[in-house]
Tab-separated table of C-alpha atoms in Angstrom:
chain	number	residue	atom	x	y	z
A	298	MET	CA	0.006	0.128	0.076
A	299	ALA	CA	1.419	3.571	-0.914
A	300	ALA	CA	2.218	5.754	2.073
A	301	ARG	CA	0.054	8.655	2.986
A	302	THR	CA	0.999	12.219	4.370
A	303	VAL	CA	-0.467	13.649	7.491
A	304	SER	CA	-0.077	16.943	9.421
A	305	PHE	CA	-1.325	17.759	12.808
A	306	ARG	CA	-1.304	20.358	15.672
A	307	THR	CA	-1.229	19.898	19.363
A	308	VAL	CA	-3.639	21.561	21.523
A	309	ALA	CA	-1.561	21.140	24.716
A	310	PRO	CA	1.192	23.932	25.105
A	311	LYS	CA	4.766	23.201	24.233
A	312	THR	CA	7.203	22.192	27.205
A	313	ALA	CA	10.378	22.003	24.888
A	314	ALA	CA	11.660	23.384	21.837
A	315	PRO	CA	11.804	20.820	18.925
A	316	VAL	CA	15.122	19.754	17.818
A	317	ARG	CA	15.808	19.961	14.137
A	318	GLN	CA	18.166	17.435	13.131
A	319	SER	CA	18.509	18.170	9.408
A	320	SER	CA	16.259	19.199	6.571
A	321	LYS	CA	15.743	15.672	5.904
A	322	ALA	CA	16.098	13.939	9.458
A	323	SER	CA	13.176	13.150	11.702
A	324	ARG	CA	11.900	15.951	14.183
A	325	VAL	CA	11.815	15.468	17.777
A	326	ALA	CA	8.251	16.924	18.990
A	327	PRO	CA	7.660	18.156	22.749
A	328	LYS	CA	5.588	15.907	24.875
A	329	ALA	CA	2.020	17.109	25.198
A	330	ALA	CA	0.658	17.804	28.880
A	331	LYS	CA	-1.003	14.823	30.763
A	332	GLY	CA	-4.752	14.373	29.878
A	333	SER	CA	-4.634	16.906	27.041
A	334	SER	CA	-6.401	16.249	23.639
A	335	ILE	CA	-4.442	16.204	20.352
A	336	SER	CA	-6.083	17.511	17.216
A	337	CYS	CA	-4.875	15.999	13.768
A	338	ALA	CA	-5.665	17.390	10.245
A	339	ALA	CA	-5.202	14.668	7.829
A	340	PHE	CA	-3.735	15.652	4.584
A	341	ASN	CA	-4.780	12.781	2.423
A	342	GLY	CA	-2.299	11.573	-0.216
A	343	PHE	CA	0.199	8.960	-1.319
A	344	SER	CA	3.819	9.188	-1.352
A	345	LYS	CA	6.336	6.535	-2.808
A	346	HIS	CA	9.360	8.160	-1.344
A	347	SER	CA	8.353	8.229	2.347
A	348	LEU	CA	5.896	6.966	5.062
A	349	PHE	CA	4.212	9.693	6.892
A	350	ALA	CA	6.768	11.997	7.255
A	351	SER	CA	6.304	13.722	4.344
A	352	LYS	CA	4.316	16.916	5.487
A	353	GLN	CA	2.118	19.093	3.879
A	354	VAL	CA	4.189	22.159	3.989
A	355	GLN	CA	6.715	20.418	2.070
A	356	ILE	CA	4.354	19.707	-0.637
A	357	VAL	CA	3.727	23.388	-0.561
A	358	ASP	CA	7.209	24.176	-0.762
A	359	LEU	CA	7.520	21.935	-3.950
A	360	VAL	CA	5.702	24.449	-5.546
A	361	SER	CA	6.639	27.572	-3.961
A	362	LYS	CA	10.449	26.977	-3.740
A	363	ALA	CA	10.587	25.287	-7.355
A	364	GLY	CA	10.567	28.472	-9.461
A	365	ARG	CA	11.322	32.174	-9.846
A	366	GLY	CA	10.274	34.420	-6.894
A	367	THR	CA	10.612	33.763	-3.181
A	368	ARG	CA	7.125	33.872	-1.641
A	369	ASN	CA	6.175	30.920	0.218
A	370	VAL	CA	2.858	29.760	0.889
A	371	VAL	CA	3.739	28.455	4.534
A	372	THR	CA	7.321	29.562	5.606
A	373	MET	CA	7.788	27.055	8.393
A	374	ALA	CA	7.662	23.205	8.521
A	375	LYS	CA	4.779	21.656	10.286
A	376	LYS	CA	4.732	18.666	12.653
A	377	SER	CA	3.585	15.339	11.390
A	378	VAL	CA	1.637	12.468	13.328
A	379	SER	CA	5.016	10.808	13.063
A	380	ASP	CA	6.527	13.215	15.385
A	381	LEU	CA	4.452	11.521	18.126
A	382	GLY	CA	5.560	8.405	19.631
A	383	GLU	CA	3.765	6.069	22.153
A	384	ASP	CA	4.425	8.401	25.233
A	385	ASP	CA	2.860	11.342	23.453
A	386	LEU	CA	-0.377	9.331	22.222
A	387	LYS	CA	-1.363	6.895	24.947
A	388	GLY	CA	-4.189	7.915	26.723
A	389	LYS	CA	-4.848	10.926	24.808
A	390	THR	CA	-7.922	11.819	23.100
A	391	VAL	CA	-7.137	12.176	19.232
A	392	PHE	CA	-9.414	14.219	16.810
A	393	VAL	CA	-8.737	13.296	13.295
A	394	ARG	CA	-10.199	15.789	10.500
A	395	ALA	CA	-10.288	13.768	7.094
A	396	ASP	CA	-12.533	14.782	4.060
A	397	LEU	CA	-14.286	11.373	3.545
A	398	ASN	CA	-16.765	12.783	1.014
A	399	VAL	CA	-17.020	10.440	-1.780
A	400	PRO	CA	-18.974	10.184	-5.325
A	401	LEU	CA	-22.003	8.104	-5.449
A	402	ASP	CA	-23.523	6.859	-8.446
A	403	ALA	CA	-27.456	6.706	-9.152
A	404	GLU	CA	-27.903	3.606	-6.900
A	405	LYS	CA	-25.721	5.355	-4.282
A	406	ASN	CA	-22.792	3.042	-4.654
A	407	ILE	CA	-19.347	4.574	-4.042
A	408	THR	CA	-17.637	5.035	-7.245
A	409	ASP	CA	-14.338	6.373	-6.062
A	410	ASP	CA	-12.987	5.331	-2.438
A	411	THR	CA	-9.687	7.048	-2.683
A	412	ARG	CA	-10.322	9.424	0.257
A	413	ILE	CA	-11.354	6.635	2.506
A	414	ARG	CA	-8.400	4.534	1.911
A	415	ALA	CA	-6.026	7.420	2.287
A	416	ALA	CA	-7.211	8.254	5.798
A	417	ILE	CA	-6.765	4.368	6.698
A	418	PRO	CA	-2.924	4.625	7.380
A	419	THR	CA	-3.544	7.788	10.067
A	420	VAL	CA	-6.004	5.785	11.790
A	421	GLU	CA	-4.012	2.696	11.866
A	422	TYR	CA	-0.868	4.702	13.095
A	423	LEU	CA	-2.676	6.257	15.826
A	424	VAL	CA	-4.194	2.961	17.102
A	425	GLY	CA	-0.841	1.250	16.923
A	426	LYS	CA	0.702	4.064	18.570
A	427	GLY	CA	3.959	3.733	16.579
A	428	ALA	CA	6.533	6.240	14.984
A	429	LYS	CA	7.691	6.424	11.782
A	430	GLU	CA	10.170	8.623	9.875
A	431	GLY	CA	11.518	9.302	6.130
A	432	ALA	CA	12.197	11.923	3.745
A	433	VAL	CA	10.948	13.529	0.473
A	434	SER	CA	13.089	14.486	-2.385
A	435	ASP	CA	14.359	18.220	-2.873
A	436	PRO	CA	12.462	20.301	-5.459
A	437	LYS	CA	14.206	19.787	-9.115
A	438	ARG	CA	14.267	21.348	-12.423
A	439	PRO	CA	13.156	21.333	-15.043
A	440	PHE	CA	9.853	21.829	-13.288
A	441	ALA	CA	6.900	21.253	-15.358
A	442	ALA	CA	2.930	21.610	-14.738
A	443	ILE	CA	0.043	20.048	-16.640
A	444	VAL	CA	-3.269	21.852	-16.607
A	445	GLY	CA	-6.287	20.439	-17.880
A	446	GLY	CA	-9.994	20.903	-17.495
A	447	SER	CA	-12.889	22.352	-19.662
A	448	LYS	CA	-12.809	25.851	-18.623
A	449	VAL	CA	-10.078	28.610	-18.398
A	450	SER	CA	-12.169	30.579	-15.888
A	451	SER	CA	-11.707	27.626	-13.500
A	452	LYS	CA	-7.881	27.546	-13.499
A	453	ILE	CA	-6.887	31.267	-14.146
A	454	GLY	CA	-5.347	31.550	-10.716
A	455	VAL	CA	-3.531	28.381	-10.953
A	456	ILE	CA	-2.247	29.200	-14.466
A	457	GLU	CA	-1.021	32.677	-13.336
A	458	THR	CA	0.595	31.290	-10.097
A	459	LEU	CA	2.362	28.593	-12.010
A	460	LEU	CA	3.629	30.929	-14.923
A	461	LYS	CA	5.900	32.206	-11.932
A	462	LYS	CA	7.099	29.005	-11.022
A	463	VAL	CA	7.609	26.543	-14.039
A	464	ASP	CA	9.840	25.965	-16.944
A	465	LYS	CA	7.058	24.341	-19.169
A	466	LEU	CA	3.016	24.468	-18.895
A	467	PHE	CA	1.383	21.820	-20.730
A	468	LEU	CA	-2.517	22.474	-21.506
A	469	GLY	CA	-5.099	20.186	-22.276
A	470	GLY	CA	-8.868	19.651	-21.990
A	471	GLY	CA	-11.694	21.890	-23.169
A	472	MET	CA	-9.730	24.985	-22.161
A	473	ILE	CA	-7.232	24.633	-25.053
A	474	PHE	CA	-9.976	25.750	-27.768
A	475	THR	CA	-10.063	29.506	-25.700
A	476	PHE	CA	-6.173	29.563	-26.430
A	477	TYR	CA	-6.781	28.305	-30.102
A	478	ALA	CA	-9.353	31.060	-30.441
A	479	ALA	CA	-6.860	33.458	-29.001
A	480	GLN	CA	-4.299	32.755	-31.781
A	481	GLY	CA	-6.991	33.288	-34.463
A	482	LEU	CA	-7.741	29.579	-34.985
A	483	SER	CA	-11.054	28.027	-35.822
A	484	VAL	CA	-12.134	25.753	-33.305
A	485	GLY	CA	-15.633	24.205	-34.940
A	486	SER	CA	-18.244	23.555	-32.329
A	487	SER	CA	-15.533	23.111	-29.712
A	488	LEU	CA	-16.225	24.844	-26.322
A	489	VAL	CA	-14.763	28.290	-26.177
A	490	GLU	CA	-15.313	31.021	-23.393
A	491	GLU	CA	-15.700	34.075	-25.643
A	492	ASP	CA	-15.366	36.205	-22.635
A	493	LYS	CA	-11.816	34.876	-21.721
A	494	ILE	CA	-10.221	35.095	-25.131
A	495	ASP	CA	-8.382	38.128	-24.037
A	496	LEU	CA	-7.505	36.542	-20.872
A	497	ALA	CA	-5.809	33.843	-22.708
A	498	LYS	CA	-3.928	36.218	-24.997
A	499	GLU	CA	-2.584	37.894	-21.847
A	500	LEU	CA	-1.738	34.409	-20.402
A	501	LEU	CA	0.199	33.406	-23.495
A	502	ALA	CA	2.085	36.914	-23.748
A	503	SER	CA	2.996	36.495	-19.987
A	504	ALA	CA	4.452	33.100	-20.463
A	505	GLU	CA	6.593	34.514	-23.389
A	506	GLU	CA	7.745	37.486	-21.417
A	507	LYS	CA	8.650	35.108	-18.269
A	508	GLY	CA	10.304	32.500	-20.576
A	509	VAL	CA	7.799	29.627	-19.742
A	510	LYS	CA	7.450	27.091	-22.673
A	511	ILE	CA	3.736	26.786	-23.322
A	512	CYS	CA	2.950	23.268	-24.904
A	513	LEU	CA	-0.315	23.312	-26.585
A	514	PRO	CA	-1.844	20.167	-28.303
A	515	THR	CA	-0.723	20.133	-32.133
A	516	ASP	CA	-3.649	17.865	-32.990
A	517	VAL	CA	-6.977	16.954	-31.510
A	518	LEU	CA	-9.446	14.155	-31.306
A	519	LEU	CA	-12.670	15.407	-32.831
A	520	ALA	CA	-16.492	14.169	-32.349
A	521	ASP	CA	-19.214	15.344	-34.435
A	522	ASN	CA	-21.568	15.269	-31.095
A	523	PHE	CA	-20.908	15.143	-27.385
A	524	ALA	CA	-21.643	11.337	-26.960
A	525	ALA	CA	-19.508	8.163	-26.377
A	526	ASP	CA	-20.663	6.568	-29.647
A	527	ALA	CA	-19.946	9.764	-31.578
A	528	ASN	CA	-18.254	9.924	-35.082
A	529	THR	CA	-14.618	10.722	-34.531
A	530	GLN	CA	-11.523	12.008	-36.566
A	531	VAL	CA	-8.072	13.507	-35.725
A	532	ALA	CA	-7.535	16.800	-37.118
A	533	ALA	CA	-4.409	19.313	-36.606
A	534	ALA	CA	-5.101	22.190	-34.324
A	535	ASP	CA	-5.214	24.519	-37.105
A	536	ALA	CA	-7.529	22.697	-39.292
A	537	ILE	CA	-10.565	21.936	-37.245
A	538	PRO	CA	-13.598	21.667	-39.594
A	539	ASP	CA	-16.905	23.207	-38.917
A	540	GLY	CA	-19.568	21.253	-36.894
A	541	TRP	CA	-16.813	19.326	-34.936
A	542	MET	CA	-15.929	19.535	-31.392
A	543	GLY	CA	-12.547	18.638	-29.760
A	544	LEU	CA	-13.001	16.058	-26.981
A	545	ASP	CA	-9.407	14.609	-26.431
A	546	ILE	CA	-5.832	15.655	-27.315
A	547	GLY	CA	-4.705	13.747	-30.489
A	548	PRO	CA	-1.926	11.112	-30.923
A	549	ASP	CA	0.784	13.519	-32.178
A	550	SER	CA	0.153	15.698	-29.110
A	551	VAL	CA	0.708	12.730	-26.847
A	552	VAL	CA	4.090	11.845	-28.375
A	553	GLU	CA	5.139	15.396	-28.156
A	554	PHE	CA	3.907	15.976	-24.441
A	555	GLN	CA	5.797	12.646	-23.736
A	556	LYS	CA	8.897	14.120	-25.160
A	557	GLU	CA	8.950	17.303	-23.352
A	558	LEU	CA	7.932	15.630	-20.389
A	559	SER	CA	10.892	13.097	-20.328
A	560	GLU	CA	13.211	16.247	-19.762
A	561	CYS	CA	11.383	17.347	-16.739
A	562	ASN	CA	12.638	16.240	-13.043
A	563	GLN	CA	9.448	17.500	-11.295
A	564	VAL	CA	5.912	17.432	-12.666
A	565	ILE	CA	2.680	18.518	-10.948
A	566	TRP	CA	-0.730	17.704	-12.886
A	567	ASN	CA	-4.310	19.280	-12.367
A	568	GLY	CA	-6.866	18.495	-14.907
A	569	PRO	CA	-7.631	15.867	-17.413
A	570	MET	CA	-6.653	16.028	-20.998
A	571	GLY	CA	-10.086	15.209	-22.461
A	572	VAL	CA	-13.568	13.677	-21.557
A	573	PHE	CA	-11.825	10.774	-20.076
A	574	GLU	CA	-15.196	9.492	-18.671
A	575	MET	CA	-15.952	8.432	-22.008
A	576	GLU	CA	-13.553	5.457	-23.392
A	577	ALA	CA	-13.355	7.000	-26.827
A	578	PHE	CA	-11.714	10.188	-25.607
A	579	ALA	CA	-9.823	8.916	-22.438
A	580	LYS	CA	-6.604	7.998	-24.451
A	581	GLY	CA	-4.790	11.409	-23.729
A	582	THR	CA	-5.550	11.581	-20.290
A	583	PHE	CA	-4.355	7.938	-19.489
A	584	ALA	CA	-1.218	8.403	-21.822
A	585	ILE	CA	-0.057	11.370	-19.628
A	586	ALA	CA	-0.740	9.050	-16.527
A	587	ASP	CA	1.306	6.352	-18.149
A	588	THR	CA	4.056	8.735	-18.795
A	589	LEU	CA	4.287	10.156	-15.418
A	590	ALA	CA	4.170	6.778	-13.863
A	591	GLY	CA	7.051	5.808	-15.989
A	592	MET	CA	9.177	8.904	-14.488
A	593	SER	CA	10.661	6.963	-11.486
A	594	ASP	CA	13.460	9.372	-10.930
A	595	ALA	CA	11.153	12.433	-11.138
A	596	VAL	CA	8.706	13.901	-8.493
A	597	THR	CA	5.356	13.508	-9.622
A	598	ILE	CA	2.284	15.209	-8.030
A	599	ILE	CA	-1.274	14.734	-8.662
A	600	GLY	CA	-3.032	18.018	-7.770
A	601	GLY	CA	-6.483	16.713	-6.802
A	602	GLY	CA	-9.884	16.445	-8.684
A	603	ASP	CA	-10.305	14.406	-12.211
A	604	SER	CA	-6.541	13.872	-12.386
A	605	VAL	CA	-6.898	11.720	-9.192
A	606	ALA	CA	-9.821	9.751	-10.543
A	607	ALA	CA	-7.972	9.221	-13.822
A	608	VAL	CA	-4.924	7.954	-12.184
A	609	GLU	CA	-6.960	5.719	-9.917
A	610	LYS	CA	-8.779	4.461	-12.988
A	611	ALA	CA	-5.575	3.837	-14.815
A	612	GLY	CA	-4.321	1.558	-11.597
A	613	LEU	CA	-1.366	3.838	-11.302
A	614	ALA	CA	-1.703	5.659	-8.168
A	615	ASP	CA	1.120	3.769	-6.397
A	616	LYS	CA	3.493	5.034	-9.165
A	617	MET	CA	3.125	8.516	-8.506
A	618	SER	CA	5.156	10.476	-5.663
A	619	HIS	CA	2.434	12.183	-4.226
A	620	ILE	CA	-1.649	12.327	-4.980
A	621	SER	CA	-3.738	14.945	-3.296
A	622	THR	CA	-7.189	14.249	-2.490
A	623	GLY	CA	-7.997	17.634	-1.385
A	624	GLY	CA	-10.156	18.714	-4.469
A	625	GLY	CA	-10.674	22.493	-4.575
A	626	ALA	CA	-8.284	23.035	-1.788
A	627	SER	CA	-5.637	21.544	-4.068
A	628	LEU	CA	-6.466	24.288	-6.529
A	629	GLU	CA	-6.181	26.873	-3.760
A	630	LEU	CA	-2.856	25.723	-2.727
A	631	LEU	CA	-1.706	25.875	-6.363
A	632	GLU	CA	-2.913	29.482	-6.699
A	633	GLY	CA	-0.686	30.269	-3.471
A	634	LYS	CA	-3.382	30.479	-1.205
A	635	THR	CA	-3.042	30.030	2.585
A	636	LEU	CA	-5.044	27.156	3.774
A	637	PRO	CA	-6.455	27.730	7.114
A	638	GLY	CA	-6.067	24.311	8.358
A	639	VAL	CA	-2.332	24.433	7.517
A	640	ALA	CA	-1.848	27.957	8.990
A	641	ALA	CA	-3.515	26.553	12.432
A	642	LEU	CA	-0.757	24.014	12.845
A	643	ASN	CA	1.987	24.449	15.370
A	644	GLU	CA	5.460	25.074	14.059
A	645	ALA	CA	7.799	22.185	14.119
């Protein structure tokens, strides 16, 4: 089972200052007062590099320290559940905050139990009262981000922030057609946010100014209607015929994306490349998942939402460095916003 990362804060006052051995060493936490309660906030996710000791703030630092600029979302390391041993936990009341909201189908069956499974190691650790330690890899370059999804409007803050951090920005999903329109290309009946075309132009100009390479798909998989059994064809991005809509990136784009990603040492992914819920339009998304899974020497972070569902569906979750189940919170984290639950944690 892949490891999960967890963060916590103690309600009891500190009785001794923590000892920092090194940036990668385990941290010694002060013992809580007798009879005090301990409040834990679970940051659900997976890590192939460590067991429990990967702290939420370190994931923040992967994003905030990896690129240009010096602003950090959280400036101090936070304690982890792994900082507490049996003496700290025995007889204490522990409150664990875990987001266990799960998607259900029409018959009320759980369709994705990722969040539930991600919380289990935290509970097992607390019940067993055992301590663990480990380390995560330092930020590496080239640093790339993959942003997908249907609309530019839902990812504006993320893209603007990432342009200050990354070396390469890959775009996929329905949002690419707004960028195509910003370049003066015809997009057929594909989804376009007309009121965001000027914004797309600004983002492209900003990327050029900052020296960030924008990787837009060079070809797309088209459908004659939005349906799983629709007629399909592949067309170049600059040759999309009228009456056809793009529902996935094309095969040439997959090859080009794979080539560009192979040069990267750190990748963060948020948003699918196409309508992956329909098998006919899932190839692009699963190809990206396969590519990241094969980058064993790189740090690969899956930033919540549909990307997590896609990686789980592909059976590749245990191949990724970290998977966030935070959903909307993951987007806020990528935007550089301070998460209240993290800010409230005691400093290590």
